[in-house]
XYZ file of C-alpha atoms in Angstrom:
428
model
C 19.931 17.006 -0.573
C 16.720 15.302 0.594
C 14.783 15.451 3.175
C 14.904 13.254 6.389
C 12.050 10.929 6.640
C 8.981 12.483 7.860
C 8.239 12.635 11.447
C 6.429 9.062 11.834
C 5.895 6.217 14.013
C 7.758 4.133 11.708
C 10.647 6.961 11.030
C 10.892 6.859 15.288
C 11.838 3.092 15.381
C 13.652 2.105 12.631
C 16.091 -0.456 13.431
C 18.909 -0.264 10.810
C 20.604 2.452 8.513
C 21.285 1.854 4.753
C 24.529 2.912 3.797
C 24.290 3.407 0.117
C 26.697 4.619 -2.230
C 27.062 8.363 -4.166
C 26.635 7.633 -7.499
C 29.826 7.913 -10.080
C 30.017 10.559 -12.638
C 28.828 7.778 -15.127
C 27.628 4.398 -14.475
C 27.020 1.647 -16.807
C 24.185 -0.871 -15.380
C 21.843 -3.699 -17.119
C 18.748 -2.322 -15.383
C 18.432 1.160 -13.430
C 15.215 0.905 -11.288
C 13.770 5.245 -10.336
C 12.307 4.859 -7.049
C 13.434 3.089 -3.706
C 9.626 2.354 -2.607
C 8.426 -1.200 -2.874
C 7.700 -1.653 -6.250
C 11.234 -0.492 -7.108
C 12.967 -2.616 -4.335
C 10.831 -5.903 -4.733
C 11.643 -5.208 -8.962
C 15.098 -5.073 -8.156
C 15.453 -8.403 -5.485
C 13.103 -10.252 -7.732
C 16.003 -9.777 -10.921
C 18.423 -10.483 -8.401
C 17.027 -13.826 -7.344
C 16.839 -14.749 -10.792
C 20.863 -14.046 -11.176
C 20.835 -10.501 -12.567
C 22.481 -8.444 -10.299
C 23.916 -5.679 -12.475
C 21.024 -3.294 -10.923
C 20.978 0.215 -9.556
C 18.195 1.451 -7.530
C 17.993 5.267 -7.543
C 15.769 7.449 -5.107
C 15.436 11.174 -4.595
C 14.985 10.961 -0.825
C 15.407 7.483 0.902
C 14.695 4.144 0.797
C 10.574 3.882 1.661
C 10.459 7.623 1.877
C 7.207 8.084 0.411
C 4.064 5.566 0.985
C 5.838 2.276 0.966
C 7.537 3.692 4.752
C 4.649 5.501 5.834
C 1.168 2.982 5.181
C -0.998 1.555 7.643
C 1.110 -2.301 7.473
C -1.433 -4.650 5.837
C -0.015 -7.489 3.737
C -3.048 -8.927 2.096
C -4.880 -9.512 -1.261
C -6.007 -7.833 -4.062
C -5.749 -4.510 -5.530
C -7.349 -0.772 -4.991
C -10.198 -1.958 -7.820
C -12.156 -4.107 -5.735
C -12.563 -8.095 -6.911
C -16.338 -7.345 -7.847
C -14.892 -4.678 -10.616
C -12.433 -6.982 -11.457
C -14.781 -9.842 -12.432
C -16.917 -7.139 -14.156
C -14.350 -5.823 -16.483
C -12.352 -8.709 -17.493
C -14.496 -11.949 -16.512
C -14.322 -14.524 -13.729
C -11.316 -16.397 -14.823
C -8.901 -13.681 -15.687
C -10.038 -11.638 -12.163
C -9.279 -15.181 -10.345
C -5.908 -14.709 -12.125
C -4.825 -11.372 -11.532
C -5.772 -11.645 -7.459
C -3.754 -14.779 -7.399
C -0.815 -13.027 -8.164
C -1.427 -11.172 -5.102
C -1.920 -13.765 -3.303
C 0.867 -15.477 -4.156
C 2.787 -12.135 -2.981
C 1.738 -12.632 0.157
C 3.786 -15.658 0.219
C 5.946 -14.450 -0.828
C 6.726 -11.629 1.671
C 5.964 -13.696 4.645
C 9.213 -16.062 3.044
C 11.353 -13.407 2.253
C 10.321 -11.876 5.822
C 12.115 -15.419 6.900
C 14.602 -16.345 4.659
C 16.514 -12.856 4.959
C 15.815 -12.216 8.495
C 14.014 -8.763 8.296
C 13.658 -7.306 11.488
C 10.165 -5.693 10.806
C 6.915 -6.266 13.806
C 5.759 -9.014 11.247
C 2.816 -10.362 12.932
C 1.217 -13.251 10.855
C -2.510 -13.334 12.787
C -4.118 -12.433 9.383
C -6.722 -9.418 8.403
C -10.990 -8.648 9.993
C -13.056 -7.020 8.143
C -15.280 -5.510 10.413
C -18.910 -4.639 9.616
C -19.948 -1.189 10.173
C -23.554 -1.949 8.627
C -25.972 -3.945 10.462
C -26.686 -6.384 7.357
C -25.118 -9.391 7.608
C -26.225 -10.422 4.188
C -23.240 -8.111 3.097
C -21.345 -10.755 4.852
C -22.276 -13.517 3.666
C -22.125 -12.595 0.039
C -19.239 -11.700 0.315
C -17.708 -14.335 1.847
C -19.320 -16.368 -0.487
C -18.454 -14.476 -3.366
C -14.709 -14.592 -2.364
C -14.526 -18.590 -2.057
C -16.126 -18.729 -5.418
C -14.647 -16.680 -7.891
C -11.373 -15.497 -5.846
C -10.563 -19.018 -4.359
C -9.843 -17.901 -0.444
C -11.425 -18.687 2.253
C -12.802 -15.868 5.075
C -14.168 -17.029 8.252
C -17.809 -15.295 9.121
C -17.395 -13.833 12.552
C -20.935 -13.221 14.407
C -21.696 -10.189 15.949
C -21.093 -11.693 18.897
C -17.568 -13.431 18.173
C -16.552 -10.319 16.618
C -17.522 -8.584 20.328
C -15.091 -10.868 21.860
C -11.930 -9.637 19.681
C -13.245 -5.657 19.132
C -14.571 -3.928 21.931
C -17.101 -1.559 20.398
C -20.579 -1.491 19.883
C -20.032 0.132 16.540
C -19.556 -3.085 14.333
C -22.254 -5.967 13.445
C -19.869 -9.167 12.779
C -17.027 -9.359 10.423
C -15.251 -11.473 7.984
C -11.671 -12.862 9.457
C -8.883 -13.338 6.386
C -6.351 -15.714 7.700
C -3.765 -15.706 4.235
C -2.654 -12.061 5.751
C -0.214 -10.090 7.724
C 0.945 -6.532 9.065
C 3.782 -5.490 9.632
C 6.373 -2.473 10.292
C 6.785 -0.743 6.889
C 9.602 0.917 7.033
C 11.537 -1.346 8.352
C 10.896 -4.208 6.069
C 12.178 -1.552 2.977
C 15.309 -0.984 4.901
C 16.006 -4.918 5.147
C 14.608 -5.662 1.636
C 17.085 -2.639 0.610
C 20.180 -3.866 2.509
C 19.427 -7.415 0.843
C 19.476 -6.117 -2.789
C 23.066 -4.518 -1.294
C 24.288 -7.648 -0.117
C 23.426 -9.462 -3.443
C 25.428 -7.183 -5.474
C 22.746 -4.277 -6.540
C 23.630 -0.704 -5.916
C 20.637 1.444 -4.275
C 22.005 5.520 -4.486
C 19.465 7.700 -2.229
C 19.593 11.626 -2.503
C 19.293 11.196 -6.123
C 16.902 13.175 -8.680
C 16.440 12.425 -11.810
C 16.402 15.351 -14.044
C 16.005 13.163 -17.402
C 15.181 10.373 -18.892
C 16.454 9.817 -22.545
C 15.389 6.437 -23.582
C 15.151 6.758 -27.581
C 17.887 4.248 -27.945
C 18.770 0.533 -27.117
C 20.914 2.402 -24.098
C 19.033 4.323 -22.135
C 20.658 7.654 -20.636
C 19.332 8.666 -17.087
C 20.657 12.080 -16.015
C 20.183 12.815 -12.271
C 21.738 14.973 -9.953
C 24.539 12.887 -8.850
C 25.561 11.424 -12.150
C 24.871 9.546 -15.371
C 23.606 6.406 -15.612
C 23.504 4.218 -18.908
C 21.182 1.120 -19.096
C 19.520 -1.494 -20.996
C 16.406 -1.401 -19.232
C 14.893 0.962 -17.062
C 11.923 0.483 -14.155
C 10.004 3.491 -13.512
C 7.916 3.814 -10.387
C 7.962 6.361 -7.463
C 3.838 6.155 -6.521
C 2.775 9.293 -5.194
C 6.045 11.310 -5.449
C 6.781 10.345 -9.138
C 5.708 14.122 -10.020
C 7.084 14.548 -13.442
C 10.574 12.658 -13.361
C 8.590 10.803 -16.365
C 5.590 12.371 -18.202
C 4.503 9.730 -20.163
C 3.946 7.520 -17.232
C 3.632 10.015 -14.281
C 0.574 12.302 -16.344
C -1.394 8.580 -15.351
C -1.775 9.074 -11.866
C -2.956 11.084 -9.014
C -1.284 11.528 -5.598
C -3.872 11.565 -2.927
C -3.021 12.161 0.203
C -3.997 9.966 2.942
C -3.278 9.476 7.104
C -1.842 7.464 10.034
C -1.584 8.263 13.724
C -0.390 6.109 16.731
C -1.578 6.829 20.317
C 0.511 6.696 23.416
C 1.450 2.920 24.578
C -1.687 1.450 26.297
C -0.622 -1.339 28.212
C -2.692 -4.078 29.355
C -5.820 -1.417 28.661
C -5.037 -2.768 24.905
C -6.806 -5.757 25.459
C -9.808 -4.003 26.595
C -10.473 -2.630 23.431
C -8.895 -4.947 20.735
C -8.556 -8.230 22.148
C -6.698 -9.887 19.139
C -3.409 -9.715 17.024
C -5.306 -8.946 13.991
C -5.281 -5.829 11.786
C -8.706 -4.678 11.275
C -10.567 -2.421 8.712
C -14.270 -2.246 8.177
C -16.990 -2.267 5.569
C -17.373 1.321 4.018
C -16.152 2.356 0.881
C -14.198 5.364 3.130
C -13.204 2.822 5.862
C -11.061 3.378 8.906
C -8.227 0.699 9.161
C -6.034 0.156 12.382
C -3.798 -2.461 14.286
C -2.043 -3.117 17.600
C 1.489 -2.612 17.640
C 3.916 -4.825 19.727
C 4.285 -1.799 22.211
C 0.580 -1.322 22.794
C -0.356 1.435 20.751
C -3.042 1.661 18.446
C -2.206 2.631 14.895
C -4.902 3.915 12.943
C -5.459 5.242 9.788
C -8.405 6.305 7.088
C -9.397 9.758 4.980
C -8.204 10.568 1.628
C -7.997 13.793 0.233
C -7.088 15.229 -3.005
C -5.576 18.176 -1.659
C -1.817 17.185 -0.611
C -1.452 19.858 2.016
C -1.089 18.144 5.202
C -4.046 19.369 7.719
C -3.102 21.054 10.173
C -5.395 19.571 12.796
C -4.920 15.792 11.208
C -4.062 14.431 15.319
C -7.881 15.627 16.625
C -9.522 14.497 13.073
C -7.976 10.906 13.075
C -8.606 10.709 17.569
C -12.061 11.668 16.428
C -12.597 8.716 13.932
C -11.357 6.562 16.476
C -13.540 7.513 19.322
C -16.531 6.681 17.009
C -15.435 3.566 17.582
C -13.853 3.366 20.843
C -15.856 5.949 22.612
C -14.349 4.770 25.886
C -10.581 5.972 24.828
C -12.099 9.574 25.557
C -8.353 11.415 26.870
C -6.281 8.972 24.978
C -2.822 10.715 23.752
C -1.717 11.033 19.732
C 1.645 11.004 19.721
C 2.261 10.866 16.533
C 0.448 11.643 12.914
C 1.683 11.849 9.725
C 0.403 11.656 5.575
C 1.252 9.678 2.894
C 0.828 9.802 -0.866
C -0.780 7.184 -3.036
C -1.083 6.642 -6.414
C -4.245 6.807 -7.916
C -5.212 6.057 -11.663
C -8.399 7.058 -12.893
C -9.221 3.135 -13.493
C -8.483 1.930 -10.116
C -6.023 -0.667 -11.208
C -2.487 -0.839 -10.906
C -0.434 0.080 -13.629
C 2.068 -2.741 -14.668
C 3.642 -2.863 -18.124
C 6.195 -1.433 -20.908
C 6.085 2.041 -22.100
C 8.507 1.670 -24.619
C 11.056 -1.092 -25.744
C 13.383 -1.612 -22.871
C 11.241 1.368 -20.309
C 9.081 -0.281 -17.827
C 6.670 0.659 -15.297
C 5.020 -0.581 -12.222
C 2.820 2.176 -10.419
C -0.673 3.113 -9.452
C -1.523 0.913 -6.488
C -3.835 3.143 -4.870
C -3.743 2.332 -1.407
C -3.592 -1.332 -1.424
C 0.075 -1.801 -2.333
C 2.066 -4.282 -0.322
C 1.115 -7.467 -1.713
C 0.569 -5.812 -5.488
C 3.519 -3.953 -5.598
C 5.496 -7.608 -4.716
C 3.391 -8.975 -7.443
C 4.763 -6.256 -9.987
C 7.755 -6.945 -9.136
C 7.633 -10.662 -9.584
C 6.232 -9.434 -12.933
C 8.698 -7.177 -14.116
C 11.494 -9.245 -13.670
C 10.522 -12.064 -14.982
C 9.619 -9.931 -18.076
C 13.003 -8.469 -17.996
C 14.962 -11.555 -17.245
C 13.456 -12.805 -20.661
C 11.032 -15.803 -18.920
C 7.707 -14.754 -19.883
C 5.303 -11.778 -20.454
C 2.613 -12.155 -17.662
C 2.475 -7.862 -17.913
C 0.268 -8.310 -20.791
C -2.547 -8.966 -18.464
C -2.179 -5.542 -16.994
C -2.747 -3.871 -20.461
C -6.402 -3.431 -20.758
C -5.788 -0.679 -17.858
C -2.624 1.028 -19.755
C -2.200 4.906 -18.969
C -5.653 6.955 -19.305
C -4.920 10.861 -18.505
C -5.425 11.766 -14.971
C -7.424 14.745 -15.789
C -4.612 17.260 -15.260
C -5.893 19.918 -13.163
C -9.309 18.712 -13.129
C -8.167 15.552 -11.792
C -7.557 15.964 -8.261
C -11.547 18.040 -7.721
C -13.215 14.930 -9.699
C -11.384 12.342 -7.551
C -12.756 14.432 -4.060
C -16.258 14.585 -5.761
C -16.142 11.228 -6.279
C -14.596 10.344 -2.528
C -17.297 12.676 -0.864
C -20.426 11.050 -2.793
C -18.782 7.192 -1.853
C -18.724 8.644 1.755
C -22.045 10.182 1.715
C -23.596 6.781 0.628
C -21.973 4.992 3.662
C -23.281 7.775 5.607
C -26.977 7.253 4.051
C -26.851 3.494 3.996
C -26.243 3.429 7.779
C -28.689 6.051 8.604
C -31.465 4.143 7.357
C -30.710 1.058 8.847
């Protein structure tokens, strides 16, 4: 059996229950889809809105157990490798490309948010990126740099104006991003999820896959409830893939990162973040936070290659927030939880075919939402037969995550980005 969902914010206030199916002894499917996070969900809707509905959706715990239930809520652009590195690796009109599609995701959430009624916080009030440098050329570049090679607009918020929406005296202006959203994670799985249902896909939770044997045109997936035979099969699972699929899951890293949410403020919110906005600010190791419909503050930030949940996470997350809200001094963490991303060594998410008929859409590092919508728009229309867009995604493929060495080089690497924020602001 699996485990409930972690203790969470989101876990606390859910608003619906998936009842999925067991699995048969053997079941014979066009595509089977391992993994009920959002790349595996928005795969599965996106073949069922182009009229392939012979689907199963298998998870080892439950729908949005891992990161796509657990993340901080921000539905914006772009991936984990930042535009800049995007535009360095594969040129100005191919990066413009690849960040439209999640762009277009965007979109494309905030419609299916609509169209199927999904009950999930969505607040539409778009995305600040707040400043924690006192530069304001780093603005302005940036800005610039956005409208010019990723064709969106952000709005340059003064010091000042940005005073007006964020209380604090830690941040010097911001950029606003209208195209963008947060929203309640785990609750817009569970509707996604009961849509793919309603359609005609099967989604079977409490379901391990032991094997994968995928020589032949039919694919055999053994898991612990039953056989599956299919045509195709989607392989994603993020963070909690582990080894369900070595030649895929050896790609990545899970790093661990983490999300609290203080006790219900009141009017007091508006004291200290006067605006619907999510916010998140300038450093390469950034803090990112909201204000939920109830009042709370949900904040997030760290990353950590050791998995191991710390054991004082509630004091080190109320500590990054009183650096910027020194006045919440007493304020109450009632809840704090960890998450696992999916990390390859290149930054980029991972997208693509394995093998004839064994897909893959993983590695979004952090910055999933809107890319793991845009994979699935991408696998299915590769699957459906209507083009090959995935092809874009293959000068990132599946480099080696370093094996053991992986993890310690990826915390090197964190704790030298973090010490340069640290340096960069000191000398300011």
């Amino acid at each position: 059996m699996s485990q409930p969902y972690p203790n969470s914010y989101y876990a606390a206030t859910t608003n619906c229950s998936l009842k999925s199916n067991e699995l048969p002894n053997v079941l014979e499917v066009e595509t089977c889809i391992i993994g009920a996070g959002y790349a595996g969900l928005m795969t599965a809707l996106g073949l069922i809105e182009r009229g392939h509905t012979s689907i199963a959706v298998i998870e080892k715990h439950k729908v949005g157990w891992g990161c796509s239930g657990r993340n901080g809520g921000f539905v914006f652009g772009g991936y984990s490798l930042g535009p800049r590195a995007l535009v360095k690796q594969v040129g100005e009109q191919k990066a413009h490309d690849l960040y439209q599609f999640t762009k277009s995701a965007v979109d494309l959430i905030r419609h299916r948010v609509k169209h199927y009624k999904i009950d999930c916080d969505l607040v539409d009030k778009g995305v600040i990126w707040a400043n924690w440098f006192k530069d304001q050329n780093l603005l302005h570049n940036e800005q610039a740099f956005m409208q010019e090679k990723m064709g969106v607009d952000w709005t340059y918020l003064s010091p000042d104006e940005l005073k007006q929406q964020i209380n604090t005296e830690r941040y010097h202006g911001g950029l606003f991003e209208p195209n963008a959203m947060h929203f309640h994670p785990l609750n817009y799985a569970l509707g996604i999820s009961q849509e793919i249902i309603n359609q005609g896909g099967e989604i079977f939770e409490d379901c391990e896959v032991l094997n994968i044997d995928y020589q032949s045109s039919t694919k055999i997936i053994s898991t612990s409830q039953g056989t599956i035979k299919a045509k195709n099969v989607v392989v994603s699972g993020g963070g909690y893939l582990e080894d369900a699929f070595k030649p895929i899951s050896r790609s990545i890293l899970p790093i661990a990162t983490y999300v609290m949410a203080t006790e219900p403020l009141g009017e007091r919110l508006k004291d200290y973040i006067n605006t619907e906005a999510a916010i998140y600010d300038t450093r390469f190791a950034f803090d990112y936070y909201r204000p939920l419909q109830d009042t709370r503050i949900l904040w997030g930030g760290r990353i950590h290659a050791n998995t191991k949940k710390p054991k004082d996470l509630d004091h080190l997350l109320q500590r990054d927030l009183l650096r910027v809200f020194p006045q919440l001094e007493g304020i109450k963490v009632e809840y704090d939880w960890q998450g696992f991303m999916a990390y390859a060594r290149h930054q980029m998410a991972q997208i693509g075919e394995v093998a004839p008929g064994v897909w893959y859409g993983i590695g979004f590092g952090g910055h999933g939402v809107a890319p793991t919508t845009a994979a699935g728009e991408i696998l299915a229309e590769a699957i459906s037969g209507q083009g090959d867009t995935y092809k874009q995604f293959q000068p990132w493929g599946l480099p080696w995550n370093g094996g053991p060495f992986g993890p310690p080089a990826a915390q090197l690497s964190y704790w030298w980005y973090q010490l340069k924020d640290w340096f960069k602001a000191t000398i300011e």
